[in-house]
């Protein structure tokens, strides 16, 4: 999982990326290709 200040650029890397808010943190998850996971921090 990557930890980035901004997730905007990472969202465009794969079309199945989804932006999710969990426990006050912002995550990118991808069910199809698991290597695109990221967390904003």
PDB file of C-alpha atoms in Angstrom:
ATOM      1  CA  UNK A   1       0.000   0.000   0.000  1.00  0.00           C
ATOM      2  CA  UNK A   2       1.308   3.410  -0.969  1.00  0.00           C
ATOM      3  CA  UNK A   3       0.916   6.332   1.433  1.00  0.00           C
ATOM      4  CA  UNK A   4       0.590   9.669  -0.356  1.00  0.00           C
ATOM      5  CA  UNK A   5      -0.328  13.265   0.434  1.00  0.00           C
ATOM      6  CA  UNK A   6      -2.652  13.451  -2.545  1.00  0.00           C
ATOM      7  CA  UNK A   7      -4.526  10.571  -4.143  1.00  0.00           C
ATOM      8  CA  UNK A   8      -5.768  12.487  -7.169  1.00  0.00           C
ATOM      9  CA  UNK A   9      -2.957  11.361  -9.474  1.00  0.00           C
ATOM     10  CA  UNK A  10      -3.206   7.753  -8.283  1.00  0.00           C
ATOM     11  CA  UNK A  11      -6.919   7.608  -9.071  1.00  0.00           C
ATOM     12  CA  UNK A  12      -6.276   7.950 -12.792  1.00  0.00           C
ATOM     13  CA  UNK A  13      -3.817   5.039 -12.978  1.00  0.00           C
ATOM     14  CA  UNK A  14      -6.527   2.392 -13.294  1.00  0.00           C
ATOM     15  CA  UNK A  15     -10.199   2.701 -14.222  1.00  0.00           C
ATOM     16  CA  UNK A  16     -11.407   0.352 -11.454  1.00  0.00           C
ATOM     17  CA  UNK A  17      -9.957   2.444  -8.622  1.00  0.00           C
ATOM     18  CA  UNK A  18     -12.478   3.484  -5.998  1.00  0.00           C
ATOM     19  CA  UNK A  19     -12.141   6.223  -3.389  1.00  0.00           C
ATOM     20  CA  UNK A  20     -13.297   5.079   0.068  1.00  0.00           C
ATOM     21  CA  UNK A  21     -13.394   6.831   3.450  1.00  0.00           C
ATOM     22  CA  UNK A  22     -12.796   4.525   6.400  1.00  0.00           C
ATOM     23  CA  UNK A  23     -12.118   5.556  10.008  1.00  0.00           C
ATOM     24  CA  UNK A  24     -11.387   9.140   8.971  1.00  0.00           C
ATOM     25  CA  UNK A  25      -8.784   8.123   6.382  1.00  0.00           C
ATOM     26  CA  UNK A  26      -9.075   8.209   2.616  1.00  0.00           C
ATOM     27  CA  UNK A  27      -8.201   5.022   0.723  1.00  0.00           C
ATOM     28  CA  UNK A  28      -8.034   3.895  -2.874  1.00  0.00           C
ATOM     29  CA  UNK A  29      -9.074   0.292  -3.365  1.00  0.00           C
ATOM     30  CA  UNK A  30      -9.128  -1.794  -6.497  1.00  0.00           C
ATOM     31  CA  UNK A  31     -10.885  -5.160  -6.514  1.00  0.00           C
ATOM     32  CA  UNK A  32      -9.523  -6.112  -9.939  1.00  0.00           C
ATOM     33  CA  UNK A  33      -5.852  -5.212  -9.505  1.00  0.00           C
ATOM     34  CA  UNK A  34      -4.823  -5.243  -5.841  1.00  0.00           C
ATOM     35  CA  UNK A  35      -1.522  -3.432  -6.348  1.00  0.00           C
ATOM     36  CA  UNK A  36      -3.246  -0.056  -6.736  1.00  0.00           C
ATOM     37  CA  UNK A  37      -4.103   0.235  -3.051  1.00  0.00           C
ATOM     38  CA  UNK A  38      -3.208   3.578  -1.463  1.00  0.00           C
ATOM     39  CA  UNK A  39      -3.895   5.601   1.657  1.00  0.00           C
ATOM     40  CA  UNK A  40      -3.843   9.354   2.120  1.00  0.00           C
ATOM     41  CA  UNK A  41      -1.548  10.427   4.935  1.00  0.00           C
TER      42      UNK A  41
END
